[in-house]
Amino acid sequence: MPPSSRPSSITTGSRPHPHDHAPLTPSGLRQSRTVSSSSTNDDITEHPPGPSTHHDPFDDETNETTSLLHNERVHDGPCDHGTFSPRVSSPPPRTGTRDAEMGSVADADSESSAPSSETQLKNWRKTFSNRVKSKKMADSGNLARQHGVKDSWSMYLSYYVPFLIWIKQYKWSWLKGDFTAAITIASMYLPMALSYADNLAHVPPINGLYAFAINPFVYALLGSCPLMVVGPEAAGSLLIGSIVKNSIDLGRGEDDNAVLQAKVAGVAVGIAGATVFLMGVFRLGFLDSVLSRPFLRGFISAIGVVIFIDQLIPVLGLNRAARSTPGVTHGSTVQKLEFVLTHLGDRHSLTAIVGIVGFVVIMVLREIKRRLQPRYPGVAYFPDRLIVVVLSTVLAWSLGWEEQGVPVLGEVKAASGHVFTFRNPFQLSHMTHIRDAMGTSFLIGMLGFFESSVAAKSLGGQEIVEGMQLSPNRELVALGAANLVGACFMAIPAFGGYGRSKVNKSTGGKSPMSSILLSIITVICIFFLLPWFYYLPKPVLSALIMAVAWSLIEEAPHDVKFFLRIKGWTELSLMVLILAVTVFFSLNLGIAIGIGLSLLQVVRNATRPRIQILGRIPNSDRFANAEEHPEELEFVEGCLIVKIPEPLTFANTGQLKNRLRRLEFYGTGNAHPALPRLRPQASNKNVIFDIHGVTSMDGSGTQVLEEIVRNYRDRGVRVFFSRPISRDNKVWHLLERSGIVELVGGRHRFVDDVKDALRMTEIEDFEETGACARASDDLS
């Protein structure tokens, strides 16, 4: 039937309110809940609504390969008559097959002279290129050629190796800002790297410097965020320390075996890097949304508490007493806090003074910078931490603190005796360490990626360098590659950090060149400045870490206040649980419980059906969710209208039958199943499924829907589907192949709107009533 002859009430068109079930032509059908009103619509039976009345897109001369963007024009001269200008007609459909076209080309070639070797080589390259390119790259190539854009391998290579983009745009005027930012970051964070390695990761301090010498350089080549600077973080270093301690507890080595500790750290970082790298290769960048915000906040706050209490022992000079007391060094955070409170009398006085004064000075300078920076932006350049480190080192050397019992960093050297020793972290001889570190290493990679993702999204990627697009998948590849290379030199884990990257941006950083310069500065320090770190007091390094731990803890009250204001008891409970388990038991147990609960929440939300029962808005043909305001809506007599607003997959169809049963029995999904049936059976004589939101289905979802429809038909219930997706879509093909279309009675039961389905129910009710009346007349 041509489109012009279909009833006006069924003709498709654009709806002013896509989320409302508003029909194009208002109808009074079933408003009085009687069948008699349908008698006035006899003409409707001539053209039953359904997908068969739709204009089939395959009847057009165009097809899926027709470009949406044409360079063709309907006339010469400028087009000044609006967006909806007349277009030239599409070319006539090609009647020949692709094989025929290829044959004609072959015939033409045979008539010409034999191609030269250069032509053959060019054709071979083109064939190889077409085979290697993905479908998306091939489609992009066709689109580029249509618009006169050169399609080359260098374009795609630049996308995956952003170094090729920003290095072409680099200006010498940027060098001053990049160098200033690199110097500033080095002065602030190189001492922190020493602290993380020595006090948290329990590896030689030089391994912390390796993380700044290698990882920023690799990330500058592959990273998609030009202003982000990667480096070691407290959380990752603490987790490495837990792996090293666990290895010692299992009898793999001794506390003073620096070579073993560096080896274990390299294996753990290698696993973390490989995990993140493979996640990027398999395009799992969406996983940054899996772990909830309460989990991350609770875990980061727990790490802050653990670090702060751990560092109280070296800051107060209780190292000797802790080593002599069994169960303290590798004990829980509560045990360490109890030890600190009960052994304050055993402290080393000078060490405690140096550590406490250092912590107070660091916190005071930090607060002064925070208050002055909005008014005086240049304060960000002030290297407060470097001044504390240099001043304390000079005092330790001149006043002989080492002889007075204050522990100093000592000789900073590689565990193997040689700087930048290459060691493959995935050797078979390391298999025992790999098994021990697998779970915690995975978490190191995930947490590092989450923090990097937050930093990258906050910084953006296109302020300075054009063409660099932020991509979670490429970030995973860049961060994974950086840590894989770092692991080969036993560096501690390094990921992007917002604070460090913000310093880079505020001190003049313009491009990833600042990361490369930071790596160069770190290498210079490793080769020439290591002797200068000998007299660096360890209490000062611990004080630096305590300041970082305090910054992790002080972020929690804001989230706690927010969840209290919105009464988010579930989120608060998760935060408190993770914090309590981590502090009272262990970091690994807190991690396991937090991830388990977060994944359970994800699975619970994914598997919960979101179907709705619809009711009519009085005096209209619009429909809304009847469970929200049932008193404001009216139910249509003899009809159960169910909206399925989401794709049907194996995850969310497990409880679909039970959910539908509750809607049938009670008219709401909130009723307890112990109640007796409240809706009469006659109210479900017709079931109308609004499937506009079912944009995709898998095999399991299709099977469950088929079972539901078959059950209804076996019970004599008529089934209709409104607002189905296009017949060209995979959903429609699944509906046909599964037999659902045939089960419901054919394509005419798939209609354009709920209103059309209601009209069909009235028609069929009227026909059944008339047939029954004629049968009774015949019998009489």
mmCIF file of N, CA and C in Angstrom, residues 368-481:
data_model
loop_
_atom_site.group_PDB
_atom_site.id
_atom_site.type_symbol
_atom_site.label_atom_id
_atom_site.label_comp_id
_atom_site.label_asym_id
_atom_site.label_seq_id
_atom_site.Cartn_x
_atom_site.Cartn_y
_atom_site.Cartn_z
ATOM 1 N N ILE A 368 50.155 28.339 53.597
ATOM 2 C CA ILE A 368 50.453 29.700 53.124
ATOM 3 C C ILE A 368 50.348 29.764 51.611
ATOM 4 N N LYS A 369 50.910 28.766 50.929
ATOM 5 C CA LYS A 369 50.827 28.739 49.466
ATOM 6 C C LYS A 369 49.373 28.636 49.005
ATOM 7 N N ARG A 370 48.592 27.838 49.684
ATOM 8 C CA ARG A 370 47.191 27.669 49.288
ATOM 9 C C ARG A 370 46.409 28.960 49.420
ATOM 10 N N ARG A 371 46.698 29.739 50.455
ATOM 11 C CA ARG A 371 45.960 30.978 50.672
ATOM 12 C C ARG A 371 46.446 32.105 49.763
ATOM 13 N N LEU A 372 47.723 32.111 49.429
ATOM 14 C CA LEU A 372 48.277 33.194 48.631
ATOM 15 C C LEU A 372 48.149 32.972 47.128
ATOM 16 N N GLN A 373 48.006 31.719 46.711
ATOM 17 C CA GLN A 373 48.044 31.433 45.285
ATOM 18 C C GLN A 373 46.923 32.092 44.486
ATOM 19 N N PRO A 374 45.688 32.203 44.993
ATOM 20 C CA PRO A 374 44.673 32.906 44.196
ATOM 21 C C PRO A 374 45.031 34.361 43.918
ATOM 22 N N ARG A 375 45.683 35.018 44.868
ATOM 23 C CA ARG A 375 46.045 36.419 44.677
ATOM 24 C C ARG A 375 47.393 36.562 43.979
ATOM 25 N N TYR A 376 48.322 35.675 44.279
ATOM 26 C CA TYR A 376 49.659 35.733 43.686
ATOM 27 C C TYR A 376 49.950 34.380 43.031
ATOM 28 N N PRO A 377 49.601 34.188 41.760
ATOM 29 C CA PRO A 377 49.798 32.886 41.107
ATOM 30 C C PRO A 377 51.250 32.433 41.083
ATOM 31 N N GLY A 378 52.189 33.365 41.142
ATOM 32 C CA GLY A 378 53.594 32.991 41.104
ATOM 33 C C GLY A 378 54.050 32.201 42.318
ATOM 34 N N VAL A 379 53.232 32.163 43.365
ATOM 35 C CA VAL A 379 53.595 31.400 44.567
ATOM 36 C C VAL A 379 53.715 29.910 44.243
ATOM 37 N N ALA A 380 53.023 29.457 43.196
ATOM 38 C CA ALA A 380 53.080 28.044 42.829
ATOM 39 C C ALA A 380 54.498 27.607 42.487
ATOM 40 N N TYR A 381 55.356 28.557 42.078
ATOM 41 C CA TYR A 381 56.736 28.215 41.715
ATOM 42 C C TYR A 381 57.609 28.006 42.951
ATOM 43 N N PHE A 382 57.116 28.376 44.116
ATOM 44 C CA PHE A 382 57.963 28.323 45.314
ATOM 45 C C PHE A 382 58.188 26.866 45.736
ATOM 46 N N PRO A 383 59.432 26.374 45.721
ATOM 47 C CA PRO A 383 59.715 24.967 46.040
ATOM 48 C C PRO A 383 59.817 24.731 47.546
ATOM 49 N N ASP A 384 58.705 24.760 48.238
ATOM 50 C CA ASP A 384 58.730 24.647 49.691
ATOM 51 C C ASP A 384 59.295 23.313 50.169
ATOM 52 N N ARG A 385 58.917 22.225 49.510
ATOM 53 C CA ARG A 385 59.420 20.927 49.942
ATOM 54 C C ARG A 385 60.919 20.796 49.690
ATOM 55 N N LEU A 386 61.379 21.335 48.575
ATOM 56 C CA LEU A 386 62.809 21.279 48.289
ATOM 57 C C LEU A 386 63.598 22.061 49.334
ATOM 58 N N ILE A 387 63.067 23.198 49.758
ATOM 59 C CA ILE A 387 63.757 23.997 50.774
ATOM 60 C C ILE A 387 63.848 23.226 52.086
ATOM 61 N N VAL A 388 62.765 22.554 52.478
ATOM 62 C CA VAL A 388 62.793 21.767 53.713
ATOM 63 C C VAL A 388 63.821 20.643 53.602
ATOM 64 N N VAL A 389 63.857 19.964 52.447
ATOM 65 C CA VAL A 389 64.789 18.853 52.254
ATOM 66 C C VAL A 389 66.229 19.351 52.277
ATOM 67 N N VAL A 390 66.511 20.425 51.539
ATOM 68 C CA VAL A 390 67.880 20.938 51.468
ATOM 69 C C VAL A 390 68.332 21.455 52.835
ATOM 70 N N LEU A 391 67.465 22.209 53.493
ATOM 71 C CA LEU A 391 67.834 22.774 54.792
ATOM 72 C C LEU A 391 68.089 21.674 55.818
ATOM 73 N N SER A 392 67.215 20.665 55.870
ATOM 74 C CA SER A 392 67.413 19.579 56.828
ATOM 75 C C SER A 392 68.670 18.773 56.501
ATOM 76 N N THR A 393 68.976 18.600 55.208
ATOM 77 C CA THR A 393 70.191 17.872 54.824
ATOM 78 C C THR A 393 71.438 18.629 55.249
ATOM 79 N N VAL A 394 71.431 19.931 55.044
ATOM 80 C CA VAL A 394 72.583 20.747 55.438
ATOM 81 C C VAL A 394 72.756 20.712 56.959
ATOM 82 N N LEU A 395 71.676 20.807 57.695
ATOM 83 C CA LEU A 395 71.765 20.764 59.158
ATOM 84 C C LEU A 395 72.262 19.402 59.640
ATOM 85 N N ALA A 396 71.775 18.324 59.011
ATOM 86 C CA ALA A 396 72.222 16.988 59.416
ATOM 87 C C ALA A 396 73.715 16.810 59.172
ATOM 88 N N TRP A 397 74.212 17.371 58.070
ATOM 89 C CA TRP A 397 75.642 17.248 57.760
ATOM 90 C C TRP A 397 76.484 18.113 58.685
ATOM 91 N N SER A 398 76.044 19.353 58.913
ATOM 92 C CA SER A 398 76.862 20.282 59.697
ATOM 93 C C SER A 398 76.796 19.997 61.192
ATOM 94 N N LEU A 399 75.657 19.519 61.684
ATOM 95 C CA LEU A 399 75.499 19.279 63.123
ATOM 96 C C LEU A 399 75.749 17.828 63.525
ATOM 97 N N GLY A 400 76.068 16.993 62.552
ATOM 98 C CA GLY A 400 76.380 15.609 62.871
ATOM 99 C C GLY A 400 75.224 14.832 63.460
ATOM 100 N N TRP A 401 74.046 14.967 62.863
ATOM 101 C CA TRP A 401 72.871 14.269 63.396
ATOM 102 C C TRP A 401 73.011 12.750 63.309
ATOM 103 N N GLU A 402 73.737 12.264 62.296
ATOM 104 C CA GLU A 402 73.881 10.817 62.162
ATOM 105 C C GLU A 402 74.590 10.226 63.371
ATOM 106 N N GLU A 403 75.632 10.929 63.868
ATOM 107 C CA GLU A 403 76.348 10.440 65.047
ATOM 108 C C GLU A 403 75.499 10.520 66.304
ATOM 109 N N GLN A 404 74.475 11.392 66.298
ATOM 110 C CA GLN A 404 73.617 11.546 67.466
ATOM 111 C C GLN A 404 72.401 10.609 67.421
ATOM 112 N N GLY A 405 72.351 9.747 66.437
ATOM 113 C CA GLY A 405 71.298 8.733 66.388
ATOM 114 C C GLY A 405 70.153 9.032 65.451
ATOM 115 N N VAL A 406 70.186 10.143 64.740
ATOM 116 C CA VAL A 406 69.121 10.445 63.777
ATOM 117 C C VAL A 406 69.392 9.645 62.500
ATOM 118 N N PRO A 407 68.485 8.786 62.061
ATOM 119 C CA PRO A 407 68.728 8.002 60.843
ATOM 120 C C PRO A 407 68.713 8.891 59.594
ATOM 121 N N VAL A 408 69.681 8.676 58.715
ATOM 122 C CA VAL A 408 69.758 9.411 57.458
ATOM 123 C C VAL A 408 69.601 8.430 56.305
ATOM 124 N N LEU A 409 69.396 8.977 55.132
ATOM 125 C CA LEU A 409 69.126 8.132 53.966
ATOM 126 C C LEU A 409 70.319 7.252 53.622
ATOM 127 N N GLY A 410 71.499 7.761 53.814
ATOM 128 C CA GLY A 410 72.706 6.987 53.530
ATOM 129 C C GLY A 410 73.022 6.957 52.048
ATOM 130 N N GLU A 411 73.861 6.018 51.679
ATOM 131 C CA GLU A 411 74.293 5.913 50.283
ATOM 132 C C GLU A 411 73.136 5.425 49.420
ATOM 133 N N VAL A 412 72.812 6.196 48.411
ATOM 134 C CA VAL A 412 71.733 5.852 47.483
ATOM 135 C C VAL A 412 72.359 5.132 46.297
ATOM 136 N N LYS A 413 72.100 3.840 46.196
ATOM 137 C CA LYS A 413 72.692 3.053 45.119
ATOM 138 C C LYS A 413 71.703 1.977 44.692
ATOM 139 N N ALA A 414 71.960 1.437 43.512
ATOM 140 C CA ALA A 414 71.101 0.370 43.010
ATOM 141 C C ALA A 414 71.384 -0.912 43.760
ATOM 142 N N ALA A 415 70.358 -1.741 43.941
ATOM 143 C CA ALA A 415 70.525 -2.991 44.666
ATOM 144 C C ALA A 415 71.486 -3.931 43.956
ATOM 145 N N SER A 416 71.492 -3.879 42.616
ATOM 146 C CA SER A 416 72.378 -4.753 41.852
ATOM 147 C C SER A 416 73.788 -4.216 41.751
ATOM 148 N N GLY A 417 74.011 -2.979 42.175
ATOM 149 C CA GLY A 417 75.326 -2.363 42.082
ATOM 150 C C GLY A 417 75.531 -1.549 40.831
ATOM 151 N N HIS A 418 74.626 -1.645 39.867
ATOM 152 C CA HIS A 418 74.746 -0.910 38.610
ATOM 153 C C HIS A 418 73.443 -0.152 38.356
ATOM 154 N N VAL A 419 73.592 1.086 37.926
ATOM 155 C CA VAL A 419 72.420 1.925 37.658
ATOM 156 C C VAL A 419 71.722 1.445 36.387
ATOM 157 N N PHE A 420 70.404 1.478 36.408
ATOM 158 C CA PHE A 420 69.563 1.094 35.268
ATOM 159 C C PHE A 420 69.888 -0.324 34.793
ATOM 160 N N THR A 421 69.882 -1.258 35.706
ATOM 161 C CA THR A 421 70.080 -2.660 35.348
ATOM 162 C C THR A 421 68.785 -3.230 34.783
ATOM 163 N N PHE A 422 68.876 -3.809 33.586
ATOM 164 C CA PHE A 422 67.687 -4.371 32.941
ATOM 165 C C PHE A 422 67.420 -5.772 33.492
ATOM 166 N N ARG A 423 66.164 -6.013 33.871
ATOM 167 C CA ARG A 423 65.785 -7.328 34.385
ATOM 168 C C ARG A 423 64.366 -7.627 33.919
ATOM 169 N N ASN A 424 64.202 -8.716 33.205
ATOM 170 C CA ASN A 424 62.883 -9.119 32.705
ATOM 171 C C ASN A 424 62.000 -9.552 33.876
ATOM 172 N N PRO A 425 60.882 -8.844 34.129
ATOM 173 C CA PRO A 425 60.047 -9.194 35.292
ATOM 174 C C PRO A 425 59.245 -10.473 35.112
ATOM 175 N N PHE A 426 59.191 -11.010 33.883
ATOM 176 C CA PHE A 426 58.352 -12.180 33.616
ATOM 177 C C PHE A 426 59.179 -13.444 33.380
ATOM 178 N N GLN A 427 60.323 -13.534 34.007
ATOM 179 C CA GLN A 427 61.123 -14.750 33.908
ATOM 180 C C GLN A 427 60.413 -15.902 34.613
ATOM 181 N N LEU A 428 60.675 -17.101 34.139
ATOM 182 C CA LEU A 428 60.069 -18.279 34.770
ATOM 183 C C LEU A 428 60.525 -18.443 36.209
ATOM 184 N N SER A 429 61.735 -17.972 36.500
ATOM 185 C CA SER A 429 62.232 -18.080 37.871
ATOM 186 C C SER A 429 61.458 -17.181 38.832
ATOM 187 N N HIS A 430 60.701 -16.223 38.286
ATOM 188 C CA HIS A 430 59.914 -15.311 39.119
ATOM 189 C C HIS A 430 58.474 -15.794 39.289
ATOM 190 N N MET A 431 58.176 -17.009 38.855
ATOM 191 C CA MET A 431 56.781 -17.459 38.858
ATOM 192 C C MET A 431 56.178 -17.426 40.264
ATOM 193 N N THR A 432 56.969 -17.745 41.286
ATOM 194 C CA THR A 432 56.455 -17.703 42.659
ATOM 195 C C THR A 432 56.039 -16.294 43.039
ATOM 196 N N HIS A 433 56.869 -15.310 42.707
ATOM 197 C CA HIS A 433 56.539 -13.915 43.018
ATOM 198 C C HIS A 433 55.338 -13.445 42.198
ATOM 199 N N ILE A 434 55.229 -13.940 40.973
ATOM 200 C CA ILE A 434 54.094 -13.546 40.125
ATOM 201 C C ILE A 434 52.785 -14.017 40.752
ATOM 202 N N ARG A 435 52.762 -15.257 41.233
ATOM 203 C CA ARG A 435 51.536 -15.758 41.871
ATOM 204 C C ARG A 435 51.212 -14.965 43.135
ATOM 205 N N ASP A 436 52.225 -14.617 43.908
ATOM 206 C CA ASP A 436 51.983 -13.882 45.150
ATOM 207 C C ASP A 436 51.455 -12.476 44.887
ATOM 208 N N ALA A 437 51.901 -11.869 43.786
ATOM 209 C CA ALA A 437 51.597 -10.453 43.543
ATOM 210 C C ALA A 437 50.413 -10.232 42.617
ATOM 211 N N MET A 438 49.810 -11.292 42.074
ATOM 212 C CA MET A 438 48.819 -11.134 41.010
ATOM 213 C C MET A 438 47.641 -10.246 41.423
ATOM 214 N N GLY A 439 46.978 -10.578 42.536
ATOM 215 C CA GLY A 439 45.773 -9.837 42.916
ATOM 216 C C GLY A 439 46.040 -8.389 43.252
ATOM 217 N N THR A 440 47.057 -8.139 44.079
ATOM 218 C CA THR A 440 47.353 -6.762 44.476
ATOM 219 C C THR A 440 47.857 -5.951 43.290
ATOM 220 N N SER A 441 48.611 -6.580 42.384
ATOM 221 C CA SER A 441 49.114 -5.865 41.204
ATOM 222 C C SER A 441 47.972 -5.414 40.311
ATOM 223 N N PHE A 442 46.956 -6.267 40.190
ATOM 224 C CA PHE A 442 45.783 -5.866 39.404
ATOM 225 C C PHE A 442 45.143 -4.616 39.995
ATOM 226 N N LEU A 443 45.038 -4.562 41.312
ATOM 227 C CA LEU A 443 44.448 -3.387 41.954
ATOM 228 C C LEU A 443 45.326 -2.157 41.769
ATOM 229 N N ILE A 444 46.655 -2.333 41.808
ATOM 230 C CA ILE A 444 47.557 -1.202 41.564
ATOM 231 C C ILE A 444 47.271 -0.596 40.192
ATOM 232 N N GLY A 445 47.132 -1.460 39.195
ATOM 233 C CA GLY A 445 46.843 -0.963 37.851
ATOM 234 C C GLY A 445 45.504 -0.259 37.761
ATOM 235 N N MET A 446 44.470 -0.848 38.392
ATOM 236 C CA MET A 446 43.143 -0.249 38.325
ATOM 237 C C MET A 446 43.099 1.095 39.027
ATOM 238 N N LEU A 447 43.653 1.172 40.245
ATOM 239 C CA LEU A 447 43.636 2.432 40.981
ATOM 240 C C LEU A 447 44.448 3.499 40.256
ATOM 241 N N GLY A 448 45.594 3.089 39.699
ATOM 242 C CA GLY A 448 46.400 4.051 38.945
ATOM 243 C C GLY A 448 45.662 4.597 37.745
ATOM 244 N N PHE A 449 44.953 3.711 37.042
ATOM 245 C CA PHE A 449 44.188 4.165 35.886
ATOM 246 C C PHE A 449 43.048 5.082 36.293
ATOM 247 N N PHE A 450 42.357 4.763 37.401
ATOM 248 C CA PHE A 450 41.258 5.608 37.852
ATOM 249 C C PHE A 450 41.761 7.014 38.189
ATOM 250 N N GLU A 451 42.859 7.080 38.931
ATOM 251 C CA GLU A 451 43.393 8.394 39.301
ATOM 252 C C GLU A 451 43.870 9.147 38.068
ATOM 253 N N SER A 452 44.500 8.434 37.135
ATOM 254 C CA SER A 452 44.950 9.069 35.900
ATOM 255 C C SER A 452 43.770 9.565 35.076
ATOM 256 N N SER A 453 42.692 8.775 35.058
ATOM 257 C CA SER A 453 41.505 9.163 34.297
ATOM 258 C C SER A 453 40.892 10.445 34.854
ATOM 259 N N VAL A 454 40.817 10.549 36.184
ATOM 260 C CA VAL A 454 40.287 11.767 36.800
ATOM 261 C C VAL A 454 41.165 12.968 36.456
ATOM 262 N N ALA A 455 42.477 12.782 36.529
ATOM 263 C CA ALA A 455 43.392 13.888 36.225
ATOM 264 C C ALA A 455 43.284 14.303 34.763
ATOM 265 N N ALA A 456 43.223 13.326 33.853
ATOM 266 C CA ALA A 456 43.160 13.641 32.428
ATOM 267 C C ALA A 456 41.876 14.368 32.073
ATOM 268 N N LYS A 457 40.742 13.907 32.637
ATOM 269 C CA LYS A 457 39.474 14.566 32.345
ATOM 270 C C LYS A 457 39.438 15.979 32.909
ATOM 271 N N SER A 458 40.110 16.203 34.025
ATOM 272 C CA SER A 458 40.124 17.543 34.627
ATOM 273 C C SER A 458 41.000 18.500 33.845
ATOM 274 N N LEU A 459 42.069 17.981 33.264
ATOM 275 C CA LEU A 459 43.014 18.852 32.558
ATOM 276 C C LEU A 459 42.585 19.130 31.133
ATOM 277 N N GLY A 460 41.893 18.170 30.513
ATOM 278 C CA GLY A 460 41.537 18.348 29.120
ATOM 279 C C GLY A 460 42.721 18.031 28.233
ATOM 280 N N GLY A 461 42.522 18.120 26.901
ATOM 281 C CA GLY A 461 43.603 17.737 26.009
ATOM 282 C C GLY A 461 43.800 18.605 24.800
ATOM 283 N N GLN A 462 43.007 19.656 24.578
ATOM 284 C CA GLN A 462 43.126 20.373 23.317
ATOM 285 C C GLN A 462 43.301 21.879 23.501
ATOM 286 N N GLU A 463 43.758 22.298 24.678
ATOM 287 C CA GLU A 463 43.932 23.734 24.866
ATOM 288 C C GLU A 463 45.093 24.266 24.026
ATOM 289 N N ILE A 464 46.180 23.508 23.965
ATOM 290 C CA ILE A 464 47.384 23.960 23.290
ATOM 291 C C ILE A 464 47.626 23.169 22.014
ATOM 292 N N VAL A 465 47.653 21.849 22.120
ATOM 293 C CA VAL A 465 47.989 20.984 20.991
ATOM 294 C C VAL A 465 46.710 20.581 20.268
ATOM 295 N N GLU A 466 46.617 20.933 19.008
ATOM 296 C CA GLU A 466 45.447 20.592 18.218
ATOM 297 C C GLU A 466 45.560 19.156 17.724
ATOM 298 N N GLY A 467 44.439 18.459 17.721
ATOM 299 C CA GLY A 467 44.408 17.112 17.184
ATOM 300 C C GLY A 467 44.642 16.025 18.206
ATOM 301 N N MET A 468 45.019 16.368 19.442
ATOM 302 C CA MET A 468 45.197 15.351 20.484
ATOM 303 C C MET A 468 43.870 15.159 21.204
ATOM 304 N N GLN A 469 43.267 14.013 20.986
ATOM 305 C CA GLN A 469 41.970 13.718 21.566
ATOM 306 C C GLN A 469 42.142 12.747 22.730
ATOM 307 N N LEU A 470 41.531 13.095 23.846
ATOM 308 C CA LEU A 470 41.630 12.251 25.030
ATOM 309 C C LEU A 470 40.856 10.954 24.806
ATOM 310 N N SER A 471 41.522 9.822 25.039
ATOM 311 C CA SER A 471 40.909 8.520 24.827
ATOM 312 C C SER A 471 41.265 7.598 25.982
ATOM 313 N N PRO A 472 40.275 7.058 26.708
ATOM 314 C CA PRO A 472 40.581 6.145 27.811
ATOM 315 C C PRO A 472 41.366 4.915 27.374
ATOM 316 N N ASN A 473 41.063 4.390 26.199
ATOM 317 C CA ASN A 473 41.769 3.198 25.744
ATOM 318 C C ASN A 473 43.237 3.494 25.449
ATOM 319 N N ARG A 474 43.514 4.626 24.824
ATOM 320 C CA ARG A 474 44.919 4.974 24.552
ATOM 321 C C ARG A 474 45.644 5.356 25.833
ATOM 322 N N GLU A 475 44.908 5.899 26.809
ATOM 323 C CA GLU A 475 45.524 6.178 28.111
ATOM 324 C C GLU A 475 45.948 4.873 28.786
ATOM 325 N N LEU A 476 45.111 3.855 28.675
ATOM 326 C CA LEU A 476 45.478 2.560 29.239
ATOM 327 C C LEU A 476 46.736 2.005 28.581
ATOM 328 N N VAL A 477 46.807 2.121 27.266
ATOM 329 C CA VAL A 477 47.985 1.631 26.547
ATOM 330 C C VAL A 477 49.228 2.402 26.971
ATOM 331 N N ALA A 478 49.116 3.737 27.052
ATOM 332 C CA ALA A 478 50.275 4.568 27.412
ATOM 333 C C ALA A 478 50.744 4.289 28.834
ATOM 334 N N LEU A 479 49.807 4.235 29.792
ATOM 335 C CA LEU A 479 50.180 3.979 31.180
ATOM 336 C C LEU A 479 50.729 2.566 31.348
ATOM 337 N N GLY A 480 50.125 1.597 30.654
ATOM 338 C CA GLY A 480 50.623 0.233 30.738
ATOM 339 C C GLY A 480 52.015 0.100 30.152
ATOM 340 N N ALA A 481 52.253 0.717 28.987
ATOM 341 C CA ALA A 481 53.574 0.651 28.373
ATOM 342 C C ALA A 481 54.621 1.322 29.253
#
